[in-house]
Short mmCIF file of C-alpha atoms and ligand atoms in Angstrom, two decimals:
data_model
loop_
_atom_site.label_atom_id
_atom_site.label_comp_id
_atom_site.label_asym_id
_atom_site.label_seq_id
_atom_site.Cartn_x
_atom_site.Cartn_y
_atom_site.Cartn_z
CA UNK A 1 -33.11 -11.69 18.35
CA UNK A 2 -32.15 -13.65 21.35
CA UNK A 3 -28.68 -13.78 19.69
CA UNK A 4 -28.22 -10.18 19.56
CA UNK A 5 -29.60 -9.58 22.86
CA UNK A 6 -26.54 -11.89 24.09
CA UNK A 7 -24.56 -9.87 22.54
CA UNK A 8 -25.74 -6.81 23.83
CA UNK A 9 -25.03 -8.35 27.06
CA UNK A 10 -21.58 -8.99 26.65
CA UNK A 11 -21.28 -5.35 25.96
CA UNK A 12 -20.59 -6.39 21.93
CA UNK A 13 -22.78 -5.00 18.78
CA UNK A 14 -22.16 -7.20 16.16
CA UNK A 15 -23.10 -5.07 12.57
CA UNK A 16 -25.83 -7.60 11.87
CA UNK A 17 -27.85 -7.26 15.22
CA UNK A 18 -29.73 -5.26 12.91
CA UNK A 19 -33.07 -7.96 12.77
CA UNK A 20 -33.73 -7.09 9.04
CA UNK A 21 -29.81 -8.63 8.09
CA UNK A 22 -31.17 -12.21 7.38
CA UNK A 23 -29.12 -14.10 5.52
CA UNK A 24 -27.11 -11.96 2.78
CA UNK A 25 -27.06 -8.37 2.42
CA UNK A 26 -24.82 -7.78 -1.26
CA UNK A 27 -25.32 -4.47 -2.37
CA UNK A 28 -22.94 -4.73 -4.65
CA UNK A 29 -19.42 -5.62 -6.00
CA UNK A 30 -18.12 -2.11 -5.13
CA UNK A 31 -20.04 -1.58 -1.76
CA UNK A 32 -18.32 -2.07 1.70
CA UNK A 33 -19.11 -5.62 1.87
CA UNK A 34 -21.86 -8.17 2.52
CA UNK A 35 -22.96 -9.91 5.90
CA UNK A 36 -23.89 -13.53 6.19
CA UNK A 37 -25.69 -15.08 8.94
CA UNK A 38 -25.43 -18.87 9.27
CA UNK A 39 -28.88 -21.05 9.30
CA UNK A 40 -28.48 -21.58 13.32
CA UNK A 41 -27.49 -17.83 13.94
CA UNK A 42 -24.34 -19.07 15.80
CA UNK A 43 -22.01 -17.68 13.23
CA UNK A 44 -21.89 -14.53 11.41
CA UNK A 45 -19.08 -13.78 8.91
CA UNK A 46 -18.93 -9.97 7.36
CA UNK A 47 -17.12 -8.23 5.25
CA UNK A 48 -19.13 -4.41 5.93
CA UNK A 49 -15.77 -2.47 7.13
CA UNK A 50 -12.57 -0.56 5.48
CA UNK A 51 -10.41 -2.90 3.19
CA UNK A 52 -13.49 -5.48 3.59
CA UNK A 53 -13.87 -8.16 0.51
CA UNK A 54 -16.00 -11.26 0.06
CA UNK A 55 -18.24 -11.28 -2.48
CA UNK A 56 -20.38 -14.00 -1.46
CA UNK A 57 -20.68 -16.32 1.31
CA UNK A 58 -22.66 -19.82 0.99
CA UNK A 59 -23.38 -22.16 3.86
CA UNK A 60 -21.89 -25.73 3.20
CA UNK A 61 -22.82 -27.23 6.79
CA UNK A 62 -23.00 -26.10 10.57
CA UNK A 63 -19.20 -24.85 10.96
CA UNK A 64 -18.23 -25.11 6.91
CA UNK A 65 -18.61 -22.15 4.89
CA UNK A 66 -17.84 -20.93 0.94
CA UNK A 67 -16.73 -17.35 0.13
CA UNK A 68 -16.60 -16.65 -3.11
CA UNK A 69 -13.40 -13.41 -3.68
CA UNK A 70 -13.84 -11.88 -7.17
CA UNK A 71 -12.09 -8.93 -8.23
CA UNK A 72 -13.16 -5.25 -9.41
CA UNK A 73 -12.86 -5.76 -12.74
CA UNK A 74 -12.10 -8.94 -15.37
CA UNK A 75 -8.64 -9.55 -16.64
CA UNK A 76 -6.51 -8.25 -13.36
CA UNK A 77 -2.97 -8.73 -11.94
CA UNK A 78 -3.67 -11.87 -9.82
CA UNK A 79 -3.30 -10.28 -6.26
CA UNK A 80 -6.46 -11.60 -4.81
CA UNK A 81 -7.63 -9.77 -1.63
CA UNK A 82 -9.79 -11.27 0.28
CA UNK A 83 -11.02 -9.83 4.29
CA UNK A 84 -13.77 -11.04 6.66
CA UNK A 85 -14.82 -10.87 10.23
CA UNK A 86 -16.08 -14.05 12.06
CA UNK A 87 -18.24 -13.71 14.98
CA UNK A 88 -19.66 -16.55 16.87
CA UNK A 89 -21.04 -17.87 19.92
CA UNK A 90 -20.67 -21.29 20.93
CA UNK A 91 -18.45 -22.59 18.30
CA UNK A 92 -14.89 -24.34 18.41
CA UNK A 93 -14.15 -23.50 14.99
CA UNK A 94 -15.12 -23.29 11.32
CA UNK A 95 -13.87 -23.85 8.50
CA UNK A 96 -14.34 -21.63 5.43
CA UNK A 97 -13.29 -22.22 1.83
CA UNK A 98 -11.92 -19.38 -0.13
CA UNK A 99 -13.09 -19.48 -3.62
CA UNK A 100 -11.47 -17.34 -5.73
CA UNK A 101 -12.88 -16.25 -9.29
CA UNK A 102 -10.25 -14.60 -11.85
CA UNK A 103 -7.49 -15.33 -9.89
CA UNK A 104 -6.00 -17.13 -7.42
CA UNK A 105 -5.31 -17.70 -4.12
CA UNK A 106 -1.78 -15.60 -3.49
CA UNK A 107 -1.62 -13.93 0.74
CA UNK A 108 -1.99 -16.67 3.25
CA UNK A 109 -3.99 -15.33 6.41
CA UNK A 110 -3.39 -12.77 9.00
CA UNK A 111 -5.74 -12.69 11.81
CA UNK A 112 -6.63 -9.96 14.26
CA UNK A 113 -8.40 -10.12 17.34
CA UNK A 114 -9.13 -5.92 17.51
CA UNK A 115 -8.73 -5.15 13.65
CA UNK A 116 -5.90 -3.24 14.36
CA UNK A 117 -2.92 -5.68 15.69
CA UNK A 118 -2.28 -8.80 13.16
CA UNK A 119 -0.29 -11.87 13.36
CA UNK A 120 0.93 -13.76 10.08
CA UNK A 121 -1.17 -17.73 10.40
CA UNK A 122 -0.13 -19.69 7.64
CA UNK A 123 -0.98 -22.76 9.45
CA UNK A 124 -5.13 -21.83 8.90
CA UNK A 125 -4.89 -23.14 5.96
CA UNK A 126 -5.54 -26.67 6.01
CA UNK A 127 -6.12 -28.00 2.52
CA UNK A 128 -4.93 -25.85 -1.38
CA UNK A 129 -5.90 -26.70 -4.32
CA UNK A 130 -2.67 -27.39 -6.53
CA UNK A 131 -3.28 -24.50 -8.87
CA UNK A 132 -4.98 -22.15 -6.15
CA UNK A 133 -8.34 -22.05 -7.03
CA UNK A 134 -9.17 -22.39 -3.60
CA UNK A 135 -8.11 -22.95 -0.15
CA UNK A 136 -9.32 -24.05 2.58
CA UNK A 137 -8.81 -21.93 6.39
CA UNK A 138 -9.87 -23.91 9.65
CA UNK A 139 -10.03 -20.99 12.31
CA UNK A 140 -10.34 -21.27 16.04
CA UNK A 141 -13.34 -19.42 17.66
CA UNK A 142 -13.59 -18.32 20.83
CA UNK A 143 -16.60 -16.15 21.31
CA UNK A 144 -14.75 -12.59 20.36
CA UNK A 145 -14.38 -11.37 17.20
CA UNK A 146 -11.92 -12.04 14.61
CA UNK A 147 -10.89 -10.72 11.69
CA UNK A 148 -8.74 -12.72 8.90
CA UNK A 149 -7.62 -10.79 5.81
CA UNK A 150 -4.86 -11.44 3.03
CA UNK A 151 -2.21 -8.82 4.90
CA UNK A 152 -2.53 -6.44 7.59
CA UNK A 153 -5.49 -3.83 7.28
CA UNK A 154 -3.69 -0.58 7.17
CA UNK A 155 -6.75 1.85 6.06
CA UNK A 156 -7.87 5.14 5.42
CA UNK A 157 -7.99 6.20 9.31
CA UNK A 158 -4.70 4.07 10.43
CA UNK A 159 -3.15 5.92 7.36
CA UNK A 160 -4.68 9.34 9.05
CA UNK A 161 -3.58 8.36 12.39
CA UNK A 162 -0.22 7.67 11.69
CA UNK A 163 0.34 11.07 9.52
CA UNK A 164 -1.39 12.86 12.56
CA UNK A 165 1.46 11.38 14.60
CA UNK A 166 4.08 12.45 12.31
CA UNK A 167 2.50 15.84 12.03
CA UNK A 168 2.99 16.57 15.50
CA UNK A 169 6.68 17.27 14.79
CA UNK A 170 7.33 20.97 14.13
CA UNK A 171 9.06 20.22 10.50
CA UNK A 172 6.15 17.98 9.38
CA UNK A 173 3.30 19.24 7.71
CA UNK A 174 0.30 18.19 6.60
CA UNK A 175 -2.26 18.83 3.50
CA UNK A 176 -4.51 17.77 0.76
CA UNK A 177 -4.01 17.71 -2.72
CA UNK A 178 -7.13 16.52 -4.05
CA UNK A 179 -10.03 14.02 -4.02
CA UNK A 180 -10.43 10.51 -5.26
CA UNK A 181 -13.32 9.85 -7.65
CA UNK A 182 -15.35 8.74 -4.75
CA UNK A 183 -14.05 11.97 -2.62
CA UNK A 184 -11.45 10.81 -0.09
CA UNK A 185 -9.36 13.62 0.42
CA UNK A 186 -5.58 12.61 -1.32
CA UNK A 187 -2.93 13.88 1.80
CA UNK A 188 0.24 15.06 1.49
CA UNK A 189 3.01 15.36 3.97
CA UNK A 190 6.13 17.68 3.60
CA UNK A 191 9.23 16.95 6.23
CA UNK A 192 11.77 19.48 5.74
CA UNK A 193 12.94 22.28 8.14
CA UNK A 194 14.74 24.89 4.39
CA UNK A 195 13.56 27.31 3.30
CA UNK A 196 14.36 26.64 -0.46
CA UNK A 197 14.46 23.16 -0.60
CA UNK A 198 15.16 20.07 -3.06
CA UNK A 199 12.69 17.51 -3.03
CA UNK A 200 12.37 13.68 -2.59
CA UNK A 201 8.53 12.78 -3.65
CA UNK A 202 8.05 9.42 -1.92
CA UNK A 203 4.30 7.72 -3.40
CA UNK A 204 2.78 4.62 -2.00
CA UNK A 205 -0.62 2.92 -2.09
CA UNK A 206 -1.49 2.97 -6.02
CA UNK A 207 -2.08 -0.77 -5.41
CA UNK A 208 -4.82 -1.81 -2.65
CA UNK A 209 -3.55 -5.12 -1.66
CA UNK A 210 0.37 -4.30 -1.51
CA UNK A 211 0.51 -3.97 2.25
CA UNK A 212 3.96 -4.57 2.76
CA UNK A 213 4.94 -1.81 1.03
CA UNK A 214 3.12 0.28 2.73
CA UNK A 215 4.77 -1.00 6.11
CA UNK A 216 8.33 -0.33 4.50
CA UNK A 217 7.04 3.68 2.93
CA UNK A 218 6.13 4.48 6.82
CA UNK A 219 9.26 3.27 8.21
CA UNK A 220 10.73 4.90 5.49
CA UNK A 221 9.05 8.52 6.31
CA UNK A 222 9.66 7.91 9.64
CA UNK A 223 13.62 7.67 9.28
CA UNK A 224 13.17 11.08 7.04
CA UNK A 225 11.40 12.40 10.07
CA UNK A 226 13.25 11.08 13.24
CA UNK A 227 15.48 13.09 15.29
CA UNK A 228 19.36 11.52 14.11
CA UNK A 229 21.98 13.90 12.88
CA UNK A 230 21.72 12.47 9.40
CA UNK A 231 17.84 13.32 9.22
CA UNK A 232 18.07 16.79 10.48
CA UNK A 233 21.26 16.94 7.64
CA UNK A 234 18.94 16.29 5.10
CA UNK A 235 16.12 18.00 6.00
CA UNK A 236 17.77 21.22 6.66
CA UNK A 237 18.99 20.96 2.66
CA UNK A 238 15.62 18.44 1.38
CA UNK A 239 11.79 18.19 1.72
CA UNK A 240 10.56 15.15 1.48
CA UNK A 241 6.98 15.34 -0.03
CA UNK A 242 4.73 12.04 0.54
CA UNK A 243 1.65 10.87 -0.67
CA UNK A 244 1.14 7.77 1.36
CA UNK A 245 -1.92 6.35 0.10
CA UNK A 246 -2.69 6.96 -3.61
CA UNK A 247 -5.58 4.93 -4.10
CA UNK A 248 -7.79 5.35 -0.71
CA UNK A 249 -11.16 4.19 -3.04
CA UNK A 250 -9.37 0.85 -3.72
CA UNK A 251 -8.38 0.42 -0.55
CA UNK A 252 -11.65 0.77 1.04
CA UNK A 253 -13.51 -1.57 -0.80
CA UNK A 254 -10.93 -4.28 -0.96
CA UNK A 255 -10.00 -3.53 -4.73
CA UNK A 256 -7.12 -6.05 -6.12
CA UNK A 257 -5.55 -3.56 -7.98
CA UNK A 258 -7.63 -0.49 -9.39
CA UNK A 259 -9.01 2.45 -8.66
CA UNK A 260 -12.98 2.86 -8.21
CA UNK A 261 -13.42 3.68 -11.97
CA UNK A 262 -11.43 0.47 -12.22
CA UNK A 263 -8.19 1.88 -13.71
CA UNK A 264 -4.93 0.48 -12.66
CA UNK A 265 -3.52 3.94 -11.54
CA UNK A 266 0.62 2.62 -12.37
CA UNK A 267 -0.59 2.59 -15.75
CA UNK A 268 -2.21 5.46 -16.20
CA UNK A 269 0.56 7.71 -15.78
CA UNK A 270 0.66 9.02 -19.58
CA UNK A 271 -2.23 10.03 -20.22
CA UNK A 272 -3.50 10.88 -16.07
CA UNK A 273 -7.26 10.04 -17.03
CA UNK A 274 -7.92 9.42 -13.16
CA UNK A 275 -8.21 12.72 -10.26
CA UNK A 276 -5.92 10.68 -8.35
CA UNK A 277 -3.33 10.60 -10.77
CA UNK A 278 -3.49 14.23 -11.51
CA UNK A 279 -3.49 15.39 -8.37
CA UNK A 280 0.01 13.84 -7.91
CA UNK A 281 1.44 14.59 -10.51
CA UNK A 282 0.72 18.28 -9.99
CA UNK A 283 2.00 18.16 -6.86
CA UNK A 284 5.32 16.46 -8.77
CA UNK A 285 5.50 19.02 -10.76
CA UNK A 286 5.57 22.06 -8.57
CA UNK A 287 8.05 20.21 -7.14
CA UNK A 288 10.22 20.55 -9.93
CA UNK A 289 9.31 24.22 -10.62
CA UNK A 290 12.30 26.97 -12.05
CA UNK A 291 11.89 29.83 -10.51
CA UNK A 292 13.78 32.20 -12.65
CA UNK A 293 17.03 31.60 -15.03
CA UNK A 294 19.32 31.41 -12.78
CA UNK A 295 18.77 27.71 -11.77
CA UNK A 296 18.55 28.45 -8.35
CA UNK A 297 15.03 27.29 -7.96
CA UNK A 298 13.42 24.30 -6.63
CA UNK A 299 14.87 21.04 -7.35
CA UNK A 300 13.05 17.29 -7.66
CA UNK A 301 15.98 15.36 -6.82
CA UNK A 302 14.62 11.52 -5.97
CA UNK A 303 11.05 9.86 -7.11
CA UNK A 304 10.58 6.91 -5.22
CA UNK A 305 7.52 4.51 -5.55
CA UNK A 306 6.59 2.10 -2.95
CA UNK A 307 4.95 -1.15 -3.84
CA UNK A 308 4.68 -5.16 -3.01
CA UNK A 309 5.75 -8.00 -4.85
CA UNK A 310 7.00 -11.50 -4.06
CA UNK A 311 10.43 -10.45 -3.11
CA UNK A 312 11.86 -7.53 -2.04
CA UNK A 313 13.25 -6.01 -5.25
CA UNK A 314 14.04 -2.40 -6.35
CA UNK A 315 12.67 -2.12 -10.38
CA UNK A 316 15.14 0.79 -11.36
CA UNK A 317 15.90 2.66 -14.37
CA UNK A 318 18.45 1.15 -17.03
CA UNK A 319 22.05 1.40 -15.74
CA UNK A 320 23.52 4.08 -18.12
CA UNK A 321 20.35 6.33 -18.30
CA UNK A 322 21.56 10.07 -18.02
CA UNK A 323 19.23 11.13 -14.99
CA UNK A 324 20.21 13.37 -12.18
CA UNK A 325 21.87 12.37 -9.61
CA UNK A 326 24.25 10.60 -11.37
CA UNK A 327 24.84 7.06 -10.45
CA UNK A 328 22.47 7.62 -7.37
CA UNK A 329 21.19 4.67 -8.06
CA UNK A 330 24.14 2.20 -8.58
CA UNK A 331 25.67 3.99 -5.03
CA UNK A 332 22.19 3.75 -3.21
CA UNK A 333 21.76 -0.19 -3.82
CA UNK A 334 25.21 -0.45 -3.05
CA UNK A 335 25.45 1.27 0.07
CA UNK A 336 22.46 -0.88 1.17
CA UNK A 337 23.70 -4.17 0.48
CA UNK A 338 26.88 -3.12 2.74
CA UNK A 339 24.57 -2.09 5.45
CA UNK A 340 23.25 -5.17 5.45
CA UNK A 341 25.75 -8.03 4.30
CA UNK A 342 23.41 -10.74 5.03
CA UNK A 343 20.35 -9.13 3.07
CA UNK A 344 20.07 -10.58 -0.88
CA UNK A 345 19.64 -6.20 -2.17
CA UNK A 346 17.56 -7.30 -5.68
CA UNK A 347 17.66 -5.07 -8.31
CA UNK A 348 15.77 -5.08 -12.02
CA UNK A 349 16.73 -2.37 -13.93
CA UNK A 350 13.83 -1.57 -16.64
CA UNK A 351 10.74 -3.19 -15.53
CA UNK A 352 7.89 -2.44 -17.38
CA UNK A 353 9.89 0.69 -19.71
CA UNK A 354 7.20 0.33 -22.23
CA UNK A 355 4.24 0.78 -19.45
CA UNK A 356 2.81 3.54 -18.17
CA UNK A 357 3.93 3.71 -14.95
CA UNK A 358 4.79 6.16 -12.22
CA UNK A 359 8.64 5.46 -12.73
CA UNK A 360 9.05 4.99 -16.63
CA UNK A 361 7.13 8.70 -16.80
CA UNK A 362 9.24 10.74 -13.78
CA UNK A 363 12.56 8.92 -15.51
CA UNK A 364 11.46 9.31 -19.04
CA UNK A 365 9.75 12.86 -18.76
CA UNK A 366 11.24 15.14 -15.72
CA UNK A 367 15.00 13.33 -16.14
CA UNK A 368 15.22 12.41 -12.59
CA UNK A 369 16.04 9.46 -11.11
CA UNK A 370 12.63 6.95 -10.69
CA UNK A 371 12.45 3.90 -8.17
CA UNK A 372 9.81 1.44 -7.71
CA UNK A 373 10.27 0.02 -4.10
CA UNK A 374 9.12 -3.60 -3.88
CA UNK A 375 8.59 -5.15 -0.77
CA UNK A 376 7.68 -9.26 -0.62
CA UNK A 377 4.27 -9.89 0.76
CA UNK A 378 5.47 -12.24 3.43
CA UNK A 379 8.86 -10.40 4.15
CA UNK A 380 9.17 -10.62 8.06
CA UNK A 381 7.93 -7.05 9.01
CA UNK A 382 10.66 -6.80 11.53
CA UNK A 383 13.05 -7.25 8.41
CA UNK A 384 10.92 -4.87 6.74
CA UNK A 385 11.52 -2.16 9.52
CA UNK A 386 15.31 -2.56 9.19
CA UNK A 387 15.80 -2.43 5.61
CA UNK A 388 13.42 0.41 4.84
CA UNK A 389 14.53 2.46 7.98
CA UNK A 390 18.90 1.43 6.62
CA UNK A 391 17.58 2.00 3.01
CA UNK A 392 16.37 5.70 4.18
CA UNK A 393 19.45 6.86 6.17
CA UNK A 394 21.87 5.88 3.44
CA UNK A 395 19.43 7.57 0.66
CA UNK A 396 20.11 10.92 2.79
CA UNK A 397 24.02 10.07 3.36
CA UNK A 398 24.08 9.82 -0.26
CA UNK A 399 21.48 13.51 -1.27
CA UNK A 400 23.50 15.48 1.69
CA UNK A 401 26.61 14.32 -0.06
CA UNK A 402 25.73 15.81 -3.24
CA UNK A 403 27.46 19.08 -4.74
CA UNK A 404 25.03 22.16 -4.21
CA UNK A 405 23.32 23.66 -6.79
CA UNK A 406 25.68 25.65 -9.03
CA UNK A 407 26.86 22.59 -10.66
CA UNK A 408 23.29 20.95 -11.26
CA UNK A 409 23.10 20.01 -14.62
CA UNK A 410 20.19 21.54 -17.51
CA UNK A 411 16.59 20.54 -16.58
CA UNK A 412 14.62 17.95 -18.67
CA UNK A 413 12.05 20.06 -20.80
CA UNK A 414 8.37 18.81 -19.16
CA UNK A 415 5.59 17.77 -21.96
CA UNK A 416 3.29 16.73 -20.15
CA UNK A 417 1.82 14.27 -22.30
CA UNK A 418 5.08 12.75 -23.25
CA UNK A 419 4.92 8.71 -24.00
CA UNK A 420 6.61 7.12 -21.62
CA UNK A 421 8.85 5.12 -23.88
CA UNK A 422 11.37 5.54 -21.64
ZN1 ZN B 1 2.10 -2.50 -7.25
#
């Protein structure tokens, strides 16, 4: 009590002043997170917030700590998320061992002092394990806050803040398509100024952890949306239509990879047994509507997914696949890698074909051309700001470029349910 009242003091509420926290509150795998309250109350590490994850925390001695990161479900691509808040009073430092179960240790630590602004700190870790079971993070304390997560926490409401910002531009709109299981609203955002236009469906977010792809999809949109002559080219011909966080369930509860029924949602796109799922792939496909014979409806011209991996990599279709635009593609990578000699453009044509993911089915079942957008989890953001904002501009040099209508080429017939053997 005395703690809390210092806190009060100093004009800070931690989340445990609550006196009935004692020493672990776990409600749960799947709720927002657990609170732990060292034996001499001068440390309190919690995980109860957006994009929170520590499944367990276990005190080893006055400033040396356990937390035990498991992920949503067994058998999982080894992305392990972990993100905590430390606050203390009266402490130098601590040191807390990450102990990962069914996976292992993969995004060394970013720390915030407001939860908002982050700063890459590889040097907290002070001891690994040689195959990653655990590691070990020594953090400075100073009295305020701080939070320490496996990448940047871009959530639900810095998602909603940044689309509000982009929405305050006359040709950006903003809507919902649907719900998540657990009922966040799915948002959309169109950025076009035709009346009649082609689209470019721009997705990002299936996977919780894969921050850095999420960095490169805003800088991306924000290209689309900016004011330079090629933008307002392209958007006088183009909508682009982006759904910027796929998997906002995931997200909030620190998920490594799935959805809050557990389904990884880039491999459910066969069968679309998730609301998320559906509700974008509706949206895709009114995208792609004819409106009468005469080919002159509505156009999808571009699917592009946005994801992170160890590298930056695009996974593309194979090579000589007939999709429209022809050779987009080869010419987009192209014209990239002579924007920016020095950058190492990666390309793998045909990643997971035989899986059910958001590329293989576009490619496979609507005929158009399908990218997955990879960027590395420790590429320097600033890098990641170039290249996605270059990567944009020449993607609308090379869409403005293309011959109008009249000569488009036969649409793909849709079946819905269509394997994607692609
Ligand atoms: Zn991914």
């Amino acid at each position: 009590m005395a703690l809390a009242a210092l806190f009060t003091f100093l004009g800070y509420q931690p989340l445990w002043a609550d006196p009935s926290s004692k020493r672990v509150r776990n409600a749960g795998i799947d709720s927002t997170g657990t609170t732990f309250v060292s034996s001499n109350a001068n440390i309190s590490i919690t995980s109860e917030f957006p994009g929170g994850r520590m499944n367990r925390c276990d005190q080893i001695s006055d400033q040396k700590f356990s937390i035990t990161i498991k992920p949503e479900r067994n058998r999982i691509n080894d992305s392990a998320w972990y993100a905590f808040r430390v606050d203390s009073i009266d402490q130098d430092e601590v040191t807390i061992r990450l102990n990962y179960v069914g996976g292992t240790h993969r995004y060394d630590p970013k720390v915030s002092r407001d939860g908002k602004t982050w700063k890459a700190t590889p040097e907290l870790v002070t001891r690994r394990h040689p195959l990653g079971r655990e590691v070990e993070l020594t953090i400075p304390l100073d009295g305020k806050p701080i939070w320490v997560a496996g990448q940047e926490l871009l959530d639900d409401s810095a998602l909603e803040d940044w689309t509000q910002q982009l929405s305050e531009r006359a040709h950006v709109q903003r809507s919902v398509i649907g719900e998540s299981v657990q009922g966040r609203p799915l948002h959309r955002i169109d950025i076009t100024e035709s009346e009649n236009p082609d689209y470019v469906f721009i997705i990002a977010r299936q996977h919780p952890p894969e921050v850095s792809g999420a960095i490169g999809m805003m800088h991306f949109v924000e290209a689309i949306a900016s004011d330079t002559e090629i933008s307002k080219q392209f958007r006088n011909r183009y909508s682009a239509v982006v759904v910027p966080m796929v998997n906002p369930d995931g997200v909030a509860h620190g998920h490594w990879r799935c959805n809050a029924n557990g389904v990884d949602l880039n491999r459910d796109w066969a069968h679309f047994t998730q609301p998320e799922t559906r509700a974008v792939v509706d949206q895709l496909l009114k995208c792609r509507k004819v409106q009468d014979n005469s080919d002159a409806g509505q156009r999808l011209s571009l699917f592009i997914d946005f994801h992170s991996t160890f590298d930056d990599v695009f996974y593309t279709n194979p090579q000589k696949s007939d999709l429209y635009p022809t050779g987009f593609t080869e010419n987009w990578l192209g014209a990239i890698q002579g924007r920016f000699p020095k950058y190492a453009v990666q390309q793998v044509e045909n990643h997971n074909a035989d899986r059910s993911t958001s590329k293989a089915w576009v490619a496979g079942t609507l005929g158009v051309t399908a990218i997955t957008y990879e960027f590395g989890d420790e590429t320097d953001r600033k890098t990641i700001r170039s290249v996605a904002t270059g990567a944009a501009e020449e993607m609308m040099r090379l869409l403005v470029d293309l011959p109008t209508e009249t000569s488009k080429p036969e649409r793909v017939a849709v079946k819905a349910n269509a394997p994607a053997n692609f």
